[in-house]
PDB file of C-alpha atoms (C1' of nucleotides) in Angstrom:
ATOM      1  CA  UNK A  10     135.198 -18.855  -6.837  1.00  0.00           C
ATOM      2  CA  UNK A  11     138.488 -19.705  -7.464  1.00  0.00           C
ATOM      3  CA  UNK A  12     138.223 -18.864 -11.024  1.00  0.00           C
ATOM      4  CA  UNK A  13     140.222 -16.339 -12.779  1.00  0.00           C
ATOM      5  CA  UNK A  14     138.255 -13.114 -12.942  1.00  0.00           C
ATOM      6  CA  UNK A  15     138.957 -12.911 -16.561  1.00  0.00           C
ATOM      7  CA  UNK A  16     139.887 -14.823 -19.078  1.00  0.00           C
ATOM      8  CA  UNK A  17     142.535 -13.613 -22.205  1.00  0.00           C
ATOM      9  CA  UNK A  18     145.123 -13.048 -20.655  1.00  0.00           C
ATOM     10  CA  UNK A  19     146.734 -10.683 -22.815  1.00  0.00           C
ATOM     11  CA  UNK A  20     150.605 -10.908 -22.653  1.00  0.00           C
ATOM     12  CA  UNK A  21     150.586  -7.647 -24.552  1.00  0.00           C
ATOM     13  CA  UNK A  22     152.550  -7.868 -27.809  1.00  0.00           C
ATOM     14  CA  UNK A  23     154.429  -5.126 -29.782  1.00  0.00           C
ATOM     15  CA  UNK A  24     153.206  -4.865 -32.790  1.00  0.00           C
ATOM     16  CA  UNK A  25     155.446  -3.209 -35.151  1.00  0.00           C
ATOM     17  CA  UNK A  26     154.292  -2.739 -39.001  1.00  0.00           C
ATOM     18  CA  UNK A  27     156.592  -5.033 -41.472  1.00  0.00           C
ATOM     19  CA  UNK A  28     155.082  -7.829 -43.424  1.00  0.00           C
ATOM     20  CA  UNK A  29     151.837  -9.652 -42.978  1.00  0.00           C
ATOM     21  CA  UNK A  30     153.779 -12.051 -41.389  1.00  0.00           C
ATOM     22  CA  UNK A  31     155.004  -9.564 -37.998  1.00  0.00           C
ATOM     23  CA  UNK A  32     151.087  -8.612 -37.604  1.00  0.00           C
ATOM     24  CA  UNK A  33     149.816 -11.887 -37.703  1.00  0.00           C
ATOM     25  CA  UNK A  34     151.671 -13.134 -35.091  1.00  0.00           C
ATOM     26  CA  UNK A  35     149.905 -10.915 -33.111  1.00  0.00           C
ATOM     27  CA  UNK A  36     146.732 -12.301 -34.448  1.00  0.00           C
ATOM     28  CA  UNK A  37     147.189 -15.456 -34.607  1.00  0.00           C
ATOM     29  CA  UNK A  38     148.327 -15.982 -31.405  1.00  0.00           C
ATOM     30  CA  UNK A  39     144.772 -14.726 -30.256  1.00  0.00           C
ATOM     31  CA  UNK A  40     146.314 -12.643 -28.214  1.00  0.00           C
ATOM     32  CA  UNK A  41     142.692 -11.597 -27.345  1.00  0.00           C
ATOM     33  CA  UNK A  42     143.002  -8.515 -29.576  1.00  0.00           C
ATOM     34  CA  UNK A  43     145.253  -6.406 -31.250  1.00  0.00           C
ATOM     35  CA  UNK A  44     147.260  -5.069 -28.548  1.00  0.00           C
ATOM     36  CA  UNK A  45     148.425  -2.314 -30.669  1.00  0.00           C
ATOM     37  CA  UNK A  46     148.214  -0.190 -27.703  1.00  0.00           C
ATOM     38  CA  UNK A  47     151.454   1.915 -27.954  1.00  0.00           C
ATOM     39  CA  UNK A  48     152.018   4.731 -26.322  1.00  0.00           C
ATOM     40  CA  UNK A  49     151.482   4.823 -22.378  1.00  0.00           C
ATOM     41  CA  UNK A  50     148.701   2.120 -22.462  1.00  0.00           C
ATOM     42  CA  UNK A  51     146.362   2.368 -19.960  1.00  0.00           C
ATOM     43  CA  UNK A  52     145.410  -0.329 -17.895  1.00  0.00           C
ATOM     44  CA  UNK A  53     142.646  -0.861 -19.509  1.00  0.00           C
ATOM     45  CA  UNK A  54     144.049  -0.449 -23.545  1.00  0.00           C
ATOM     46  CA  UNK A  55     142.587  -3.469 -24.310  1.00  0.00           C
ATOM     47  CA  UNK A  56     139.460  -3.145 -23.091  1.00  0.00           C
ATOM     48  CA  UNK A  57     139.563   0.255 -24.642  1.00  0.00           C
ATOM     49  CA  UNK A  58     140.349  -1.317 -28.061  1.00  0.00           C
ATOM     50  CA  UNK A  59     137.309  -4.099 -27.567  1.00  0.00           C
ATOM     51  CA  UNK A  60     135.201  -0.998 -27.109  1.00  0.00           C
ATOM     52  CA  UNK A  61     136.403   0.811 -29.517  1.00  0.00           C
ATOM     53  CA  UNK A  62     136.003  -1.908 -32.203  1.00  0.00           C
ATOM     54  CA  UNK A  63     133.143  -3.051 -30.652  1.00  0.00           C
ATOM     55  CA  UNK A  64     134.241  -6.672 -30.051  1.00  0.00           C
ATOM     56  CA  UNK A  65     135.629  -8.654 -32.578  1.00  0.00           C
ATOM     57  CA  UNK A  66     131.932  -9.772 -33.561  1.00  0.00           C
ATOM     58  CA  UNK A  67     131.057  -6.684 -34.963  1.00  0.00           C
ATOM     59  CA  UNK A  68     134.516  -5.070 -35.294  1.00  0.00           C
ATOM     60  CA  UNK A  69     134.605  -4.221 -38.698  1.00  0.00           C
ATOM     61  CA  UNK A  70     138.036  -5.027 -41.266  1.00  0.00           C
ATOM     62  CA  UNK A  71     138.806  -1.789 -42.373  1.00  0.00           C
ATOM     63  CA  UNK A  72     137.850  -0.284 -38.803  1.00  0.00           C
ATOM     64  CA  UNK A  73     140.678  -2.712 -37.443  1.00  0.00           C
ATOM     65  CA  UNK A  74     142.938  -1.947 -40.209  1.00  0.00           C
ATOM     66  CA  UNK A  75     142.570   1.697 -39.232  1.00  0.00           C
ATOM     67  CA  UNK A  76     142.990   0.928 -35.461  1.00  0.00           C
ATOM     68  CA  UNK A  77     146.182  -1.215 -36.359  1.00  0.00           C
ATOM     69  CA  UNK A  78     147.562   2.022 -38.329  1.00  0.00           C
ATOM     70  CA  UNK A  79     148.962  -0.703 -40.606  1.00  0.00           C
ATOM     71  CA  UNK A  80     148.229   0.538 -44.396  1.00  0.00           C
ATOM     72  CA  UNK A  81     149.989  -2.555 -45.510  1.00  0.00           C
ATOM     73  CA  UNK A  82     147.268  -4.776 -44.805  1.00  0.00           C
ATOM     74  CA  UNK A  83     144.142  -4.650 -47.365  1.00  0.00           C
ATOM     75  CA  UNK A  84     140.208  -5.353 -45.961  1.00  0.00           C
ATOM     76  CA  UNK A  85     140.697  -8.410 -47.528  1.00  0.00           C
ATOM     77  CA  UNK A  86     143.416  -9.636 -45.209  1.00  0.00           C
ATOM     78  CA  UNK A  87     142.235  -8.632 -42.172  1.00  0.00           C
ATOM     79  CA  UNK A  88     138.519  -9.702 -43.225  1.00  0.00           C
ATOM     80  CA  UNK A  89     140.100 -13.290 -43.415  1.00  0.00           C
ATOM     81  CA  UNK A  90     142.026 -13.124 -40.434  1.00  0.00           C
ATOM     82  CA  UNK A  91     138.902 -11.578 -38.326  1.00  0.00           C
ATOM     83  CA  UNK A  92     136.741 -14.854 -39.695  1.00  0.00           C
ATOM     84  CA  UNK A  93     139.678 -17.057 -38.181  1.00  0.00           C
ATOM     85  CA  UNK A  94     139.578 -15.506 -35.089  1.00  0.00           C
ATOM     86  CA  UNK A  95     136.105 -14.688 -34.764  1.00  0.00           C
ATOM     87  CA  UNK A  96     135.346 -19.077 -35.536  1.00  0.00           C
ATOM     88  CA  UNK A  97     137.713 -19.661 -32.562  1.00  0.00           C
ATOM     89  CA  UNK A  98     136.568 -17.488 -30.308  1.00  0.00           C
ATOM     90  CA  UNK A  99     132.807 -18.537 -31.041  1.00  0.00           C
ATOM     91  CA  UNK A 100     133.622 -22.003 -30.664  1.00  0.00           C
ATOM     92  CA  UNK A 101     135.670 -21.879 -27.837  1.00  0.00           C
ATOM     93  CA  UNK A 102     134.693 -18.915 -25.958  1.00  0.00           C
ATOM     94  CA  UNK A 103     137.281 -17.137 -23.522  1.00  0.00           C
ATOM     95  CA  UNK A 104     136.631 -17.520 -20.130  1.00  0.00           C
ATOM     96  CA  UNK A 105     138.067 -19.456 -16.909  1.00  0.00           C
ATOM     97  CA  UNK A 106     140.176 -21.750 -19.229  1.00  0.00           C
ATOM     98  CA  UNK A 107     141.917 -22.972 -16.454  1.00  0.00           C
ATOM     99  CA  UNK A 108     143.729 -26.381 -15.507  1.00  0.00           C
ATOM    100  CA  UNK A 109     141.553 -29.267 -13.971  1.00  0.00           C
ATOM    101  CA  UNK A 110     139.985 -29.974 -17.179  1.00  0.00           C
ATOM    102  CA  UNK A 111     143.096 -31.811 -18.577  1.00  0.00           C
ATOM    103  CA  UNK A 112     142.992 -34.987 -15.480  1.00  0.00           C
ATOM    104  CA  UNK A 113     139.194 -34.430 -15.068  1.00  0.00           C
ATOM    105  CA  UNK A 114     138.158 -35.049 -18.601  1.00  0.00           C
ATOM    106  CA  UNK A 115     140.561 -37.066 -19.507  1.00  0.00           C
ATOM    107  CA  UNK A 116     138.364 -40.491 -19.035  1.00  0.00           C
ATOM    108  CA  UNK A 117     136.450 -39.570 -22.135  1.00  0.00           C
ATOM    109  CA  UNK A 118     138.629 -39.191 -24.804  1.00  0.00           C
ATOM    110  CA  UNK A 119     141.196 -36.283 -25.750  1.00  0.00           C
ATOM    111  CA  UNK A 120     138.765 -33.780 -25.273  1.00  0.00           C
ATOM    112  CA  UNK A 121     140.892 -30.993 -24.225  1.00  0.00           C
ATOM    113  CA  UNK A 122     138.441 -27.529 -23.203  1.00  0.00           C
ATOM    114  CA  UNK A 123     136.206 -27.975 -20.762  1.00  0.00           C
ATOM    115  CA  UNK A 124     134.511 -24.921 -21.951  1.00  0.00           C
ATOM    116  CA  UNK A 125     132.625 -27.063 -24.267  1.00  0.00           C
ATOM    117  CA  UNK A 126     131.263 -29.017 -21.725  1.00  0.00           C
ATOM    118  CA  UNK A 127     130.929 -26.279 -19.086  1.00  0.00           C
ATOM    119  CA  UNK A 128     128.826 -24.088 -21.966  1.00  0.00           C
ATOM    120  CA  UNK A 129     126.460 -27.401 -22.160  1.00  0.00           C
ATOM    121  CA  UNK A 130     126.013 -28.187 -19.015  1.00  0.00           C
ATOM    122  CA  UNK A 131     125.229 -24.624 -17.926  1.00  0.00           C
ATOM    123  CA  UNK A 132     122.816 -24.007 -20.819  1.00  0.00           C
ATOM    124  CA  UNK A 133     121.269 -27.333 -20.010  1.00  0.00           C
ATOM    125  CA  UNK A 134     122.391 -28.612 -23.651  1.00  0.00           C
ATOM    126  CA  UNK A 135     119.066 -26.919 -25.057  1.00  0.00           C
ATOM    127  CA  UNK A 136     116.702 -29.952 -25.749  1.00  0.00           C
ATOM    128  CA  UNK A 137     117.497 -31.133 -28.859  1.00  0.00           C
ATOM    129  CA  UNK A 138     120.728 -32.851 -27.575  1.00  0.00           C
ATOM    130  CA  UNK A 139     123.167 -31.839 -29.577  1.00  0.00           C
ATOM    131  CA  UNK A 140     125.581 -28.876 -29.045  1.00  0.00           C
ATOM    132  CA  UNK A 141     123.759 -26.868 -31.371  1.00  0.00           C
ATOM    133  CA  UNK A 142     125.874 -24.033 -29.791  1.00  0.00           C
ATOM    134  CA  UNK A 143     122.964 -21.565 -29.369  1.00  0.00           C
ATOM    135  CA  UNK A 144     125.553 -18.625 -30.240  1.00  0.00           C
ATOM    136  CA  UNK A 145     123.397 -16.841 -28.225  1.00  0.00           C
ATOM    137  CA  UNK A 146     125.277 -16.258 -25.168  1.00  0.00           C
ATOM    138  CA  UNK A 147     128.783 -17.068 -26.940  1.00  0.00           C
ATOM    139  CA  UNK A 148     128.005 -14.095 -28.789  1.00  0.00           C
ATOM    140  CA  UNK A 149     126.967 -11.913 -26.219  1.00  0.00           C
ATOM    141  CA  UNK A 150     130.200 -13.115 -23.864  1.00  0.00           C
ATOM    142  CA  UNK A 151     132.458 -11.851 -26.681  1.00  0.00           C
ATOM    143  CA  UNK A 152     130.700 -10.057 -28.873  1.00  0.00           C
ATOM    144  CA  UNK A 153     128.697  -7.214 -26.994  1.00  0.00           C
ATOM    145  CA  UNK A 154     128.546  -7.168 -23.209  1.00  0.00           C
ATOM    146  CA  UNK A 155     131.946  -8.613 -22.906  1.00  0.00           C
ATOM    147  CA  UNK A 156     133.500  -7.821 -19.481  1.00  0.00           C
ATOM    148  CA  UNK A 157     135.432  -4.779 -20.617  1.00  0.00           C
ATOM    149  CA  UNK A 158     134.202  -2.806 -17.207  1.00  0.00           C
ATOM    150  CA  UNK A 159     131.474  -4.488 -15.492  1.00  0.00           C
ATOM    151  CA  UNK A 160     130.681  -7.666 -15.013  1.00  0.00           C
ATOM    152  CA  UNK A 161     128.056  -9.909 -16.354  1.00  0.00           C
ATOM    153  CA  UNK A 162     125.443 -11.392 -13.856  1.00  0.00           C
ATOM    154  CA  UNK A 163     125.135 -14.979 -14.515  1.00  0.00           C
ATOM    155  CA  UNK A 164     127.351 -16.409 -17.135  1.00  0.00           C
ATOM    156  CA  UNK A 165     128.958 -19.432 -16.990  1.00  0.00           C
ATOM    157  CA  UNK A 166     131.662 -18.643 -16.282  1.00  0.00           C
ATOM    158  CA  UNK A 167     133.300 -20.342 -12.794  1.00  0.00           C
ATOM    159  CA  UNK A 168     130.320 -22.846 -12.693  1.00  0.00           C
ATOM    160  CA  UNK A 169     133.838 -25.312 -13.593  1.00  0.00           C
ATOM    161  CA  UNK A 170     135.248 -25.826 -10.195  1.00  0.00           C
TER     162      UNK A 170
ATOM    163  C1'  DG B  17     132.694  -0.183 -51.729  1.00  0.00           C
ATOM    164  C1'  DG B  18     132.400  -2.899 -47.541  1.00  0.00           C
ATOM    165  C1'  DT B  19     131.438  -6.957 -45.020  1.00  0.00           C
ATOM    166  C1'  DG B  20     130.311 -11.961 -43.895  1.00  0.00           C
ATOM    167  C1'  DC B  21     130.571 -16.723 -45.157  1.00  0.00           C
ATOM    168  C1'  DA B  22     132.144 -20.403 -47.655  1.00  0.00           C
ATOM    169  C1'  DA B  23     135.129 -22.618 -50.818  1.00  0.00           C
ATOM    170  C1'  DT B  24     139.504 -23.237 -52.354  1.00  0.00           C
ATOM    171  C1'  DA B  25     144.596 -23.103 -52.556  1.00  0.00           C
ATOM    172  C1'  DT B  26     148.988 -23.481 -50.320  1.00  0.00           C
TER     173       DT B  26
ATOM    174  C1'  DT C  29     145.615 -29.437 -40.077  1.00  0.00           C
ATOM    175  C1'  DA C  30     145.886 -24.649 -40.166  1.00  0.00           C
ATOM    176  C1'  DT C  31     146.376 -20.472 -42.514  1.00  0.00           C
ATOM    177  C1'  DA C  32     145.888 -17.529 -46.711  1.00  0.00           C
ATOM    178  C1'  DT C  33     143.530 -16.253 -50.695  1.00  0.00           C
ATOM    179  C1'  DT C  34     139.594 -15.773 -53.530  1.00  0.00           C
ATOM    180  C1'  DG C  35     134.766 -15.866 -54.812  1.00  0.00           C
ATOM    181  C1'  DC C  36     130.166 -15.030 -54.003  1.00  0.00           C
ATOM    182  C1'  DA C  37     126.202 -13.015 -51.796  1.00  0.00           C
ATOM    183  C1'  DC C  38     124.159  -9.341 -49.023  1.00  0.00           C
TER     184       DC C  38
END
DNA sequence: GGTGCAATAT
DNA sequence: TATATTGCAC
């Protein structure tokens, strides 16, 4: 396994109330999360926060709002922002993102992410042969069991080499 | 009122 | 294209 154990990689961001614009970047950068962890974070804030909210799946807006302690944003805004991220994250689901795939896979086309093909090719591409995306365990990496403490049994995770 | 998804606008 | 905003349905 020479996989990374986990997968965001969370450069921890400070985010400081202002405009839209100062939270998003926290967003938008899918950091992961909102690291909004102030205070002496733990070393597991983030997890904490995943828990808390529940994972972005089922995190709801206002919940996040309240988390961020930002009373400048409205449910609207973060409702948007949460379908943004919640779209990437389904479609290209965290995990060991690493190099290799950029030489490797570069005979097809420009396909950047292996993850697309990894997710496939572990789920056996389902019958019908199209990347249906199942959701099922996309959802489930990200959504509920997520590896906030322990560790899932078989996911496909390091199946990359 | 709150949330999710989709469409639309910038 | 990506992000933001708005509308609609549940």
């Amino acid at each position: 396994m020479q996989c990374k154990e986990t997968d965001d990689g969370l450069p921890l961001k400070e985010n400081d109330d202002g405009d839209k614009t100062n939270w998003l970047s926290s967003v938008q950068l899918w950091n992961s999360d909102f690291n909004i962890v102030d205070h002496n974070k733990k070393p597991n804030t983030v997890s904490e926060l995943k828990l808390q909210l529940g994972g972005s799946q089922v995190a709801t807006p206002k919940q996040i709002k309240e988390v961020m302690q930002v009373d400048d944003l409205t449910n609207d805004e973060v409702k948007s922002h949460l379908q943004k991220y919640r779209l990437h994250i389904r479609k290209l689901p965290p995990s060991s993102t690493r190099n290799q795939c950029s030489e490797n896979m570069k005979s097809q086309s420009g396909s950047p992410q292996c993850p697309l093909t990894v997710s496939a090719l572990a789920k056996g591409m389902s019958s019908t042969g199209g990347d249906s995306m199942d959701g099922e365990e996309d959802e489930k990496s990200d959504g509920l069991s997520w590896r906030s403490g322990v560790h899932k049994p078989g996911e496909i995770e390091c199946i990359v080499r």
